[in-house]
Amino acid sequence: MRRGRFITFEGTDGSGKTTQFRILGNWLRDRGLEVVETVEPGGTAIGQQIRRILLDPANADIQPRAELLLYFASRAQNVDQVIRPALDSGRVVLCDRFTDSTLVYQGAGRGIDASVVMDLDRIACRGLKPDLTFLIDIDLETSLARARRRNERIGTSESRLDEESAAFHERVREGYLALAKSEPERFVVIDGRGGIGEVGALIREAMQVHV
Ligand code: TYD
């Protein structure tokens, strides 16, 4: 595997992408690679503070443009402080969500123009694009059931977005699939309906082919 690769994980809430992201990180480490794991929003101390604002159910009246700018504020900090330096020193960077999330949640989901999202991407990320993106695709019912079970387990509603309408989630999923179709060389779409081990195996298989 080449040094300095930037790999992102995308998927709807409850798709299992965070679990798979961790599994892949450990697998790559076991193979001797230096891996940096980060997350959007929230991969830095400042990003964590921004994440709290974004996911606080008390902030339900946040305006779409304010929300958009906060996602990119977190990302700009992460790119400069964590992701770029790690890539420059030859590490593999795994990021749980990146600009594709903004394109589908704020873009396809909330109706903000993709061109506006990409203008901000240019400012925040300064040309940094993932080399490879895993889209863990799962049907709406399965993913919502999983998200609900997880929230019950940890005793919170955790994410404001978990309470969004089914139509919103459907737009997000369709938005992801359309993105994957438009950039087939970067995206690997993984069927997320299987068990953890099964989905993990699909991802590792794809890694051998694409990296
Ligand atoms: P995350 O913690 O990754 O949720 P999950 O564990 O369900 O994947 O992300 C938190 C929420 O933030 C999630 O509902 C998606 C949303 N989000 C956006 O709306 N826009 C963005 O740019 C990003 C990165 C996340």
XYZ file of N, CA, C and O and ligand atoms in Angstrom:
869
model
N 0.839 -1.195 0.000
C 0.000 0.000 0.000
C 0.880 1.254 0.000
O 1.850 1.325 0.748
N 0.524 2.223 -0.851
C 1.290 3.469 -0.911
C 1.197 4.238 0.391
O 0.222 4.127 1.118
N 2.229 5.032 0.699
C 2.193 5.834 1.918
C 1.264 7.030 1.747
O 0.990 7.455 0.644
N 0.807 7.547 2.888
C 0.050 8.780 2.862
C -1.295 8.694 2.169
O -1.646 9.560 1.376
N -2.046 7.639 2.449
C -3.368 7.509 1.825
C -4.458 8.043 2.741
O -4.430 7.850 3.944
N -5.445 8.680 2.096
C -6.555 9.269 2.846
C -7.838 8.498 2.501
O -8.304 8.535 1.365
N -8.357 7.782 3.501
C -9.510 6.902 3.275
C -10.671 7.360 4.161
O -10.503 7.538 5.373
N -11.823 7.571 3.565
C -12.971 8.030 4.356
C -14.078 6.973 4.381
O -14.183 6.140 3.479
N -14.866 7.050 5.443
C -16.027 6.173 5.614
C -17.282 7.013 5.603
O -17.364 8.015 6.319
N -18.263 6.607 4.815
C -19.526 7.328 4.725
C -20.689 6.358 4.840
O -20.549 5.161 4.557
N -21.826 6.896 5.223
C -23.033 6.075 5.306
C -24.068 6.782 6.158
O -23.741 7.715 6.898
N -25.296 6.323 6.054
C -26.362 6.927 6.852
C -26.174 6.550 8.320
O -25.433 5.624 8.647
N -26.855 7.269 9.211
C -26.803 6.961 10.640
C -27.271 5.514 10.819
O -28.291 5.119 10.265
N -26.526 4.749 11.594
C -26.923 3.360 11.836
C -26.466 2.397 10.752
O -26.858 1.238 10.736
N -25.602 2.857 9.854
C -25.140 1.980 8.770
C -24.055 1.026 9.252
O -23.744 0.038 8.582
N -23.473 1.331 10.417
C -22.389 0.496 10.936
C -21.020 0.974 10.503
O -20.016 0.302 10.746
N -20.949 2.151 9.890
C -19.672 2.583 9.334
C -18.622 2.828 10.411
O -17.446 2.590 10.193
N -19.033 3.321 11.601
C -18.038 3.627 12.630
C -17.386 2.347 13.150
O -16.173 2.300 13.378
N -18.177 1.302 13.307
C -17.642 -0.004 13.724
C -16.639 -0.498 12.684
O -15.534 -0.939 13.021
N -17.020 -0.416 11.429
C -16.148 -0.910 10.361
C -14.874 -0.085 10.237
O -13.802 -0.607 9.936
N -15.005 1.203 10.470
C -13.872 2.120 10.430
C -12.829 1.688 11.465
O -11.634 1.583 11.185
N -13.285 1.366 12.675
C -12.358 0.933 13.743
C -11.710 -0.404 13.387
O -10.517 -0.607 13.590
N -12.533 -1.325 12.867
C -12.005 -2.648 12.518
C -10.915 -2.520 11.452
O -9.850 -3.125 11.547
N -11.167 -1.692 10.448
C -10.164 -1.530 9.389
C -8.897 -0.892 9.946
O -7.780 -1.295 9.589
N -9.061 0.094 10.828
C -7.896 0.736 11.444
C -7.016 -0.285 12.145
O -5.788 -0.313 11.959
N -7.633 -1.162 12.924
C -6.862 -2.180 13.652
C -6.203 -3.159 12.694
O -5.059 -3.576 12.886
N -6.933 -3.519 11.659
C -6.411 -4.467 10.678
C -5.172 -3.891 9.981
O -4.156 -4.573 9.819
N -5.253 -2.625 9.601
C -4.104 -1.990 8.928
C -2.911 -1.889 9.873
O -1.764 -2.114 9.478
N -3.198 -1.570 11.138
C -2.123 -1.493 12.140
C -1.457 -2.849 12.331
O -0.236 -2.950 12.408
N -2.291 -3.886 12.375
C -1.741 -5.241 12.510
C -0.823 -5.580 11.345
O 0.059 -6.434 11.468
N -1.058 -4.941 10.232
C -0.201 -5.190 9.072
C 0.986 -4.244 9.026
O 1.647 -4.108 7.993
N 1.208 -3.535 10.107
C 2.422 -2.733 10.238
C 2.324 -1.298 9.738
O 3.336 -0.592 9.687
N 1.126 -0.874 9.365
C 1.003 0.499 8.864
C 0.756 1.465 10.017
O 0.164 1.101 11.030
N 1.234 2.684 9.830
C 0.936 3.727 10.816
C -0.370 4.377 10.419
O -0.490 4.943 9.319
N -1.348 4.263 11.298
C -2.700 4.701 10.965
C -3.145 5.808 11.920
O -2.944 5.706 13.126
N -3.741 6.836 11.364
C -4.353 7.884 12.183
C -5.852 7.825 11.945
O -6.303 7.839 10.795
N -6.610 7.720 13.041
C -8.075 7.705 12.923
C -8.623 9.041 13.365
O -8.242 9.555 14.413
N -9.523 9.583 12.567
C -10.136 10.840 12.972
C -11.602 10.843 12.549
O -12.065 9.920 11.895
N -12.311 11.867 12.973
C -13.761 11.877 12.757
C -14.245 13.295 12.457
O -13.672 14.263 12.946
N -15.263 13.371 11.621
C -15.912 14.652 11.347
C -17.402 14.572 11.654
O -18.038 13.606 11.222
N -17.974 15.548 12.345
C -17.254 16.632 13.012
C -16.605 16.127 14.285
O -17.091 15.177 14.891
N -15.483 16.751 14.688
C -14.956 16.475 16.015
C -13.585 15.875 16.121
O -13.203 15.437 17.196
N -12.778 15.852 15.065
C -11.481 15.185 15.134
C -10.391 15.903 15.914
O -9.317 15.357 16.109
N -10.665 17.114 16.356
C -9.690 17.880 17.148
C -10.395 18.399 18.399
O -11.624 18.296 18.507
N -9.630 18.986 19.319
C -10.258 19.529 20.536
C -11.267 20.631 20.168
O -12.383 20.687 20.710
N -10.877 21.475 19.222
C -11.804 22.535 18.787
C -12.994 21.907 18.048
O -14.146 22.283 18.255
N -12.695 20.925 17.220
C -13.759 20.219 16.502
C -14.760 19.559 17.445
O -15.961 19.507 17.164
N -14.270 19.057 18.578
C -15.168 18.439 19.569
C -16.155 19.465 20.119
O -17.326 19.154 20.356
N -15.658 20.682 20.325
C -16.552 21.732 20.838
C -17.602 22.085 19.786
O -18.775 22.304 20.090
N -17.163 22.128 18.524
C -18.101 22.425 17.436
C -19.127 21.281 17.318
O -20.319 21.499 17.141
N -18.635 20.040 17.458
C -19.525 18.872 17.372
C -20.642 18.955 18.417
O -21.788 18.634 18.146
N -20.264 19.392 19.611
C -21.260 19.499 20.682
C -22.387 20.460 20.293
O -23.558 20.195 20.528
N -22.016 21.565 19.699
C -23.032 22.543 19.262
C -23.930 21.908 18.198
O -25.153 21.994 18.247
N -23.294 21.226 17.244
C -24.037 20.671 16.109
C -25.012 19.576 16.526
O -26.103 19.455 15.964
N -24.614 18.749 17.495
C -25.444 17.585 17.827
C -26.324 17.800 19.055
O -27.066 16.900 19.446
N -26.283 18.993 19.630
C -27.100 19.276 20.809
C -28.570 19.459 20.404
O -28.895 20.357 19.628
N -29.461 18.581 20.918
C -30.881 18.708 20.545
C -31.459 20.080 20.905
O -32.443 20.512 20.309
N -30.842 20.774 21.861
C -31.326 22.107 22.235
C -31.087 23.134 21.122
O -31.660 24.223 21.133
N -30.226 22.774 20.159
C -29.929 23.708 19.070
C -30.704 23.402 17.796
O -30.234 23.677 16.694
N -31.902 22.863 17.960
C -32.686 22.460 16.793
C -32.997 23.639 15.866
O -33.278 23.445 14.684
N -32.924 24.863 16.381
C -33.244 26.007 15.512
C -32.014 26.561 14.793
O -32.045 27.651 14.233
N -30.929 25.790 14.786
C -29.741 26.248 14.039
C -30.121 26.447 12.572
O -30.860 25.646 11.992
N -29.640 27.522 11.983
C -29.984 27.832 10.599
C -29.098 27.012 9.658
O -27.916 26.776 9.965
N -29.674 26.582 8.525
C -28.925 25.685 7.634
C -27.538 26.206 7.248
O -26.574 25.438 7.220
N -27.401 27.522 7.006
C -26.073 28.017 6.616
C -25.114 28.042 7.799
O -23.924 27.822 7.658
N -25.662 28.317 8.979
C -24.817 28.301 10.176
C -24.317 26.876 10.426
O -23.135 26.648 10.730
N -25.219 25.918 10.271
C -24.853 24.511 10.446
C -23.759 24.112 9.450
O -22.744 23.516 9.804
N -23.983 24.519 8.201
C -23.026 24.201 7.130
C -21.635 24.741 7.467
O -20.624 24.041 7.331
N -21.596 25.993 7.901
C -20.299 26.621 8.196
C -19.622 25.951 9.392
O -18.396 25.818 9.422
N -20.400 25.516 10.354
C -19.802 24.842 11.512
C -19.191 23.500 11.110
O -18.104 23.136 11.573
N -19.876 22.747 10.245
C -19.281 21.492 9.780
C -17.938 21.768 9.105
O -16.961 21.045 9.314
N -17.896 22.821 8.294
C -16.633 23.116 7.608
C -15.595 23.732 8.538
O -14.383 23.590 8.299
N -16.025 24.412 9.577
C -15.060 24.951 10.552
C -14.341 23.782 11.231
O -13.110 23.777 11.365
N -15.104 22.788 11.639
C -14.505 21.602 12.253
C -13.534 20.932 11.278
O -12.428 20.526 11.642
N -13.945 20.837 10.022
C -13.136 20.138 9.016
C -11.844 20.893 8.715
O -10.782 20.287 8.551
N -11.931 22.236 8.619
C -10.732 23.037 8.336
C -9.691 22.825 9.431
O -8.493 22.662 9.164
N -10.148 22.808 10.675
C -9.237 22.599 11.802
C -8.597 21.212 11.720
O -7.393 21.055 11.914
N -9.413 20.222 11.396
C -8.929 18.835 11.324
C -7.926 18.660 10.172
O -6.896 18.009 10.321
N -8.236 19.255 9.018
C -7.335 19.145 7.858
C -5.964 19.721 8.207
O -4.931 19.089 7.986
N -5.948 20.922 8.793
C -4.661 21.581 9.068
C -3.911 20.950 10.231
O -2.698 20.828 10.199
N -4.659 20.564 11.261
C -4.006 20.129 12.500
C -3.665 18.635 12.495
O -2.658 18.236 13.060
N -4.500 17.829 11.851
C -4.327 16.370 11.955
C -4.085 15.703 10.594
O -3.085 15.002 10.395
N -5.002 15.928 9.645
C -5.006 15.089 8.440
C -3.813 15.369 7.536
O -3.070 14.453 7.172
N -3.610 16.640 7.176
C -2.487 16.991 6.293
C -1.137 16.581 6.866
O -0.346 15.910 6.178
N -0.862 16.955 8.124
C 0.439 16.565 8.680
C 0.637 15.047 8.681
O 1.738 14.563 8.391
N -0.416 14.298 8.988
C -0.285 12.832 9.021
C -0.013 12.285 7.624
O 0.851 11.416 7.437
N -0.715 12.799 6.624
C -0.490 12.337 5.249
C 0.914 12.704 4.793
O 1.610 11.897 4.159
N 1.343 13.912 5.150
C 2.682 14.358 4.745
C 3.777 13.493 5.349
O 4.853 13.355 4.778
N 3.492 12.928 6.532
C 4.529 12.083 7.130
C 4.320 10.609 6.762
O 4.906 9.711 7.375
N 3.456 10.360 5.778
C 3.350 9.014 5.210
C 2.378 8.088 5.913
O 2.336 6.895 5.626
N 1.577 8.629 6.829
C 0.622 7.765 7.535
C -0.638 7.553 6.696
O -0.931 8.333 5.788
N -1.355 6.489 7.052
C -2.669 6.277 6.458
C -3.667 6.995 7.357
O -3.667 6.792 8.566
N -4.501 7.836 6.776
C -5.507 8.525 7.578
C -6.879 7.949 7.255
O -7.299 7.926 6.098
N -7.560 7.477 8.309
C -8.947 7.030 8.171
C -9.822 8.090 8.802
O -9.605 8.479 9.948
N -10.801 8.576 8.056
C -11.694 9.604 8.602
C -13.140 9.121 8.528
O -13.618 8.696 7.477
N -13.792 9.163 9.697
C -15.198 8.784 9.810
C -16.027 10.008 9.410
O -16.166 10.933 10.201
N -16.502 10.021 8.179
C -17.210 11.115 7.507
C -16.255 12.224 7.068
O -15.297 12.540 7.749
N -16.598 12.804 5.896
C -15.861 13.966 5.396
C -16.831 14.775 4.534
O -18.034 14.752 4.798
N -16.338 15.473 3.521
C -17.203 16.397 2.772
C -18.395 15.708 2.107
O -19.443 16.328 1.923
N -18.260 14.432 1.769
C -19.421 13.740 1.180
C -20.622 13.786 2.127
O -21.769 13.877 1.673
N -20.359 13.724 3.437
C -21.468 13.833 4.402
C -22.182 15.172 4.251
O -23.405 15.246 4.322
N -21.399 16.223 4.065
C -22.011 17.547 3.930
C -22.798 17.644 2.628
O -23.883 18.229 2.582
N -22.233 17.045 1.563
C -22.946 17.068 0.273
C -24.306 16.378 0.392
O -25.280 16.831 -0.202
N -24.372 15.307 1.159
C -25.651 14.592 1.213
C -26.570 15.066 2.344
O -27.770 15.165 2.138
N -26.030 15.375 3.524
C -26.910 15.808 4.633
C -27.376 17.260 4.435
O -28.566 17.543 4.473
N -26.417 18.174 4.237
C -26.811 19.573 4.054
C -27.267 19.833 2.612
O -28.129 20.669 2.379
N -26.665 19.118 1.650
C -27.011 19.291 0.247
C -28.299 18.565 -0.101
O -29.372 19.159 -0.120
N -28.181 17.260 -0.344
C -29.374 16.478 -0.729
C -30.441 16.529 0.362
O -31.633 16.624 0.082
N -30.027 16.484 1.637
C -30.986 16.438 2.745
C -31.693 17.758 2.984
O -32.917 17.824 3.040
N -30.921 18.841 3.106
C -31.513 20.129 3.464
C -31.682 21.083 2.288
O -32.144 22.213 2.464
N -31.219 20.649 1.135
C -31.476 21.455 -0.063
C -30.471 22.556 -0.337
O -30.721 23.450 -1.140
N -29.316 22.529 0.313
C -28.273 23.510 -0.006
C -27.574 23.067 -1.291
O -27.290 21.877 -1.481
N -27.310 24.038 -2.163
C -26.679 23.735 -3.449
C -25.327 23.037 -3.301
O -24.489 23.477 -2.516
N -25.129 22.001 -4.105
C -23.834 21.305 -4.063
C -22.688 22.257 -4.384
O -21.587 22.135 -3.834
N -22.950 23.251 -5.251
C -21.864 24.177 -5.616
C -21.449 25.024 -4.411
O -20.271 25.364 -4.260
N -22.396 25.352 -3.544
C -22.075 26.114 -2.324
C -21.221 25.247 -1.396
O -20.213 25.695 -0.841
N -21.627 23.981 -1.249
C -20.863 23.058 -0.402
C -19.430 22.927 -0.940
O -18.454 22.993 -0.182
N -19.298 22.795 -2.256
C -17.958 22.606 -2.812
C -17.114 23.877 -2.765
O -15.885 23.805 -2.666
N -17.766 25.054 -2.802
C -17.010 26.313 -2.603
C -16.370 26.306 -1.218
O -15.199 26.665 -1.044
N -17.159 25.910 -0.224
C -16.631 25.880 1.146
C -15.584 24.778 1.297
O -14.607 24.943 2.027
N -15.772 23.681 0.601
C -14.792 22.601 0.641
C -13.428 23.115 0.167
O -12.398 22.804 0.761
N -13.455 23.921 -0.891
C -12.181 24.457 -1.401
C -11.490 25.315 -0.352
O -10.268 25.294 -0.222
N -12.294 26.098 0.389
C -11.711 26.959 1.422
C -11.208 26.122 2.599
O -10.099 26.295 3.086
N -12.033 25.185 3.046
C -11.704 24.449 4.278
C -10.649 23.374 4.050
O -9.795 23.145 4.905
N -10.715 22.695 2.915
C -9.860 21.517 2.709
C -8.698 21.796 1.770
O -7.797 20.974 1.655
N -8.726 22.923 1.091
C -7.630 23.348 0.216
C -7.152 22.235 -0.708
O -5.974 21.901 -0.764
N -8.131 21.653 -1.379
C -7.786 20.672 -2.413
C -7.620 19.240 -1.920
O -7.419 18.335 -2.721
N -7.701 19.039 -0.618
C -7.564 17.673 -0.104
C -8.827 16.865 -0.399
O -9.935 17.266 -0.051
N -8.637 15.737 -1.058
C -9.756 14.845 -1.381
C -9.404 13.440 -0.935
O -8.238 13.054 -0.987
N -10.387 12.665 -0.536
C -10.069 11.276 -0.175
C -9.546 10.498 -1.387
O -9.979 10.724 -2.517
N -8.603 9.595 -1.135
C -8.143 8.696 -2.192
C -9.158 7.588 -2.409
O -9.296 7.057 -3.509
N -9.823 7.217 -1.329
C -10.770 6.112 -1.378
C -11.874 6.372 -0.358
O -11.599 6.834 0.748
N -13.114 6.099 -0.759
C -14.238 6.315 0.156
C -15.102 5.069 0.190
O -15.576 4.603 -0.847
N -15.271 4.520 1.396
C -16.185 3.399 1.576
C -17.564 3.951 1.915
O -17.717 4.680 2.906
N -18.532 3.630 1.086
C -19.925 3.973 1.393
C -20.606 2.706 1.890
O -20.772 1.747 1.141
N -20.940 2.693 3.184
C -21.655 1.541 3.730
C -23.138 1.802 3.499
O -23.736 2.663 4.135
N -23.682 1.066 2.559
C -25.059 1.318 2.135
C -26.003 0.349 2.822
O -25.750 -0.858 2.863
N -27.084 0.914 3.339
C -28.050 0.078 4.039
C -29.430 0.681 3.849
O -29.569 1.902 3.747
N -30.443 -0.188 3.774
C -31.788 0.342 3.577
C -32.248 1.079 4.835
O -31.772 0.841 5.938
N -33.180 1.977 4.612
C -33.617 2.900 5.655
C -34.120 2.184 6.902
O -33.764 2.546 8.026
N -34.933 1.160 6.716
C -35.527 0.512 7.891
C -34.478 -0.143 8.770
O -34.499 -0.003 9.996
N -33.557 -0.848 8.147
C -32.506 -1.513 8.930
C -31.664 -0.480 9.675
O -31.342 -0.650 10.847
N -31.301 0.612 9.003
C -30.408 1.578 9.640
C -31.116 2.338 10.761
O -30.540 2.584 11.812
N -32.388 2.661 10.574
C -33.116 3.366 11.638
C -33.315 2.470 12.854
O -33.189 2.915 13.992
N -33.601 1.200 12.608
C -33.784 0.261 13.721
C -32.491 0.146 14.522
O -32.499 0.163 15.754
N -31.361 0.096 13.808
C -30.075 0.012 14.507
C -29.804 1.279 15.310
O -29.342 1.219 16.451
N -30.063 2.438 14.704
C -29.797 3.715 15.393
C -30.648 3.824 16.650
O -30.180 4.257 17.704
N -31.898 3.381 16.543
C -32.798 3.450 17.703
C -32.309 2.545 18.827
O -32.294 2.929 19.979
N -31.909 1.336 18.443
C -31.419 0.387 19.459
C -30.179 0.946 20.162
O -30.060 0.869 21.377
N -29.292 1.549 19.368
C -28.068 2.098 19.955
C -28.407 3.224 20.934
O -27.875 3.313 22.026
N -29.336 4.100 20.538
C -29.689 5.215 21.408
C -30.347 4.732 22.693
O -30.121 5.289 23.767
N -31.150 3.683 22.589
C -31.774 3.127 23.797
C -30.700 2.573 24.725
O -30.745 2.770 25.929
N -29.717 1.904 24.100
C -28.654 1.282 24.885
C -27.864 2.324 25.662
O -27.563 2.152 26.828
N -27.528 3.447 24.998
C -26.732 4.451 25.712
C -27.617 5.491 26.392
O -27.123 6.432 26.996
N -28.930 5.301 26.298
C -29.852 6.107 27.085
C -29.964 7.573 26.688
O -30.244 8.426 27.510
N -29.710 7.885 25.412
C -29.883 9.269 24.967
C -30.457 9.261 23.552
O -30.554 8.212 22.911
N -30.773 10.463 23.083
C -31.166 10.544 21.678
C -29.921 10.889 20.849
O -29.980 11.032 19.645
N -28.769 11.045 21.510
C -27.436 11.250 20.933
C -27.371 12.243 19.789
O -26.708 13.255 19.885
N -28.054 11.966 18.712
C -27.934 12.852 17.577
C -29.294 13.423 17.224
O -30.262 12.703 17.065
N -29.306 14.727 17.088
C -30.485 15.436 16.656
C -30.999 14.846 15.346
O -32.192 14.736 15.118
N -30.054 14.447 14.489
C -30.437 13.996 13.155
C -31.129 12.635 13.172
O -31.843 12.297 12.253
N -30.926 11.862 14.275
C -31.618 10.587 14.354
C -33.132 10.779 14.370
O -33.891 9.868 14.090
N -33.561 11.983 14.763
C -34.996 12.223 14.886
C -35.599 12.826 13.612
O -36.764 13.157 13.563
N -34.763 12.993 12.603
C -35.270 13.551 11.350
C -36.243 12.579 10.689
O -36.271 11.389 10.957
N -36.983 13.134 9.763
C -38.000 12.330 9.100
C -37.396 11.250 8.205
O -36.243 11.339 7.778
N -38.222 10.245 7.946
C -37.787 9.165 7.063
C -37.419 9.726 5.691
O -36.478 9.264 5.054
N -38.135 10.740 5.260
C -37.868 11.319 3.934
C -36.462 11.910 3.877
O -35.759 11.788 2.871
N -36.054 12.526 4.975
C -34.706 13.100 5.038
C -33.662 11.986 4.878
O -32.734 12.093 4.072
N -33.829 10.931 5.652
C -32.882 9.816 5.573
C -32.854 9.223 4.163
O -31.797 8.826 3.668
N -34.024 9.139 3.554
C -34.093 8.581 2.204
C -33.327 9.472 1.223
O -32.581 8.970 0.370
N -33.469 10.785 1.357
C -32.722 11.707 0.477
C -31.223 11.549 0.691
O -30.433 11.627 -0.256
N -30.833 11.359 1.945
C -29.416 11.191 2.255
C -28.878 9.922 1.579
O -27.843 9.934 0.915
N -29.628 8.844 1.718
C -29.165 7.588 1.111
C -29.065 7.713 -0.409
O -28.060 7.318 -1.015
N -30.112 8.283 -1.002
C -30.099 8.452 -2.464
C -28.965 9.382 -2.884
O -28.329 9.177 -3.912
N -28.727 10.414 -2.080
C -27.638 11.353 -2.369
C -26.291 10.645 -2.386
O -25.465 10.867 -3.275
N -26.085 9.767 -1.420
C -24.841 8.998 -1.367
C -24.688 8.118 -2.601
O -23.617 8.048 -3.203
N -25.769 7.425 -2.957
C -25.663 6.504 -4.090
C -25.379 7.267 -5.380
O -24.609 6.816 -6.229
N -25.976 8.468 -5.500
C -25.718 9.288 -6.691
C -24.265 9.755 -6.718
O -23.610 9.740 -7.773
N -23.742 10.137 -5.571
C -22.331 10.561 -5.502
C -21.407 9.411 -5.915
O -20.458 9.605 -6.678
N -21.709 8.227 -5.368
C -20.868 7.067 -5.667
C -20.870 6.767 -7.158
O -19.845 6.410 -7.740
N -22.025 6.953 -7.763
C -22.151 6.704 -9.198
C -21.339 7.718 -9.997
O -20.761 7.401 -11.039
N -21.294 8.959 -9.489
C -20.608 10.012 -10.242
C -19.083 9.927 -10.071
O -18.345 10.523 -10.847
N -18.614 9.231 -9.056
C -17.165 9.084 -8.863
C -16.813 7.623 -8.566
O -16.327 7.292 -7.494
N -17.058 6.759 -9.551
C -16.885 5.320 -9.286
C -15.442 4.932 -8.973
O -15.194 3.917 -8.326
N -14.479 5.747 -9.410
C -13.077 5.378 -9.146
C -12.690 5.660 -7.688
O -11.771 5.056 -7.159
N -13.405 6.570 -7.042
C -13.087 6.861 -5.633
C -13.953 6.052 -4.667
O -13.499 5.659 -3.597
N -15.206 5.824 -5.031
C -16.143 5.182 -4.100
C -16.141 3.669 -4.226
O -16.125 3.128 -5.329
N -16.231 3.017 -3.064
C -16.539 1.591 -3.043
C -17.826 1.459 -2.233
O -17.868 1.831 -1.058
N -18.879 0.979 -2.860
C -20.153 0.818 -2.165
C -20.190 -0.576 -1.557
O -19.996 -1.577 -2.252
N -20.404 -0.615 -0.243
C -20.413 -1.882 0.488
C -21.833 -2.142 0.999
O -22.442 -1.256 1.607
N -22.333 -3.335 0.758
C -23.654 -3.709 1.279
C -23.544 -3.887 2.795
O -22.862 -4.798 3.264
N -24.200 -3.008 3.544
C -24.048 -2.989 4.997
C -25.023 -3.865 5.759
O -25.073 -3.811 6.986
N -25.802 -4.691 5.053
C -26.844 -5.452 5.759
C -26.333 -6.689 6.482
O -27.006 -7.232 7.342
N -25.158 -7.124 6.126
C -24.625 -8.341 6.743
C -24.157 -8.108 8.170
O -24.252 -6.994 8.707
N -23.636 -9.158 8.791
C -23.084 -9.033 10.139
C -21.763 -8.274 10.090
O -21.212 -8.028 9.018
N -21.262 -7.935 11.291
C -20.039 -7.130 11.384
C -18.873 -7.809 10.660
O -18.144 -7.171 9.900
N -18.723 -9.123 10.875
C -17.608 -9.846 10.269
C -17.719 -9.895 8.753
O -16.729 -9.740 8.032
N -18.944 -10.076 8.308
C -19.207 -10.182 6.872
C -18.880 -8.867 6.147
O -18.191 -8.855 5.125
N -19.379 -7.771 6.709
C -19.137 -6.462 6.098
C -17.648 -6.122 6.154
O -17.068 -5.610 5.183
N -17.009 -6.466 7.280
C -15.569 -6.224 7.413
C -14.779 -6.938 6.336
O -13.829 -6.390 5.775
N -15.191 -8.166 6.036
C -14.489 -8.941 5.013
C -14.638 -8.279 3.638
O -13.687 -8.230 2.859
N -15.838 -7.732 3.367
C -16.047 -7.050 2.083
C -15.106 -5.842 1.966
O -14.538 -5.566 0.907
N -14.938 -5.136 3.072
C -14.084 -3.946 3.059
C -12.622 -4.327 2.843
O -11.909 -3.715 2.040
N -12.180 -5.367 3.534
C -10.773 -5.790 3.381
C -10.500 -6.281 1.957
O -9.455 -6.009 1.383
N -11.488 -6.969 1.408
C -11.372 -7.436 0.028
C -11.189 -6.240 -0.915
O -10.323 -6.225 -1.775
N -12.031 -5.213 -0.705
C -11.950 -4.021 -1.547
C -10.620 -3.302 -1.355
O -10.062 -2.746 -2.303
N -10.089 -3.326 -0.143
C -8.793 -2.686 0.113
C -7.698 -3.309 -0.748
O -6.821 -2.615 -1.247
N -7.750 -4.633 -0.874
C -6.704 -5.315 -1.656
C -6.758 -4.873 -3.124
O -5.732 -4.740 -3.777
N -7.975 -4.625 -3.597
C -8.143 -4.276 -5.008
C -7.803 -2.803 -5.258
O -7.180 -2.466 -6.249
N -8.215 -1.931 -4.320
C -8.179 -0.501 -4.623
C -6.977 0.252 -4.076
O -6.791 1.412 -4.412
N -6.238 -0.355 -3.144
C -5.180 0.461 -2.536
C -3.801 -0.033 -2.957
O -3.594 -1.200 -3.120
P -21.750 10.746 13.357
O -21.311 10.933 14.738
O -20.786 10.203 12.371
O -23.076 9.886 13.395
P -23.161 8.349 13.163
O -22.448 7.712 14.303
O -24.607 8.075 13.132
O -22.505 8.119 11.862
O -22.256 12.103 12.721
C -23.111 12.892 13.419
C -24.187 13.460 12.537
O -23.691 14.574 11.799
C -24.758 12.484 11.537
O -26.159 12.445 11.698
C -24.435 13.103 10.198
C -24.229 14.539 10.505
N -23.304 15.248 9.588
C -23.818 16.215 8.735
O -25.023 16.482 8.704
N -22.959 16.899 7.919
C -21.615 16.666 7.914
O -20.873 17.318 7.169
C -21.106 15.647 8.808
C -19.651 15.351 8.858
C -21.984 14.963 9.638
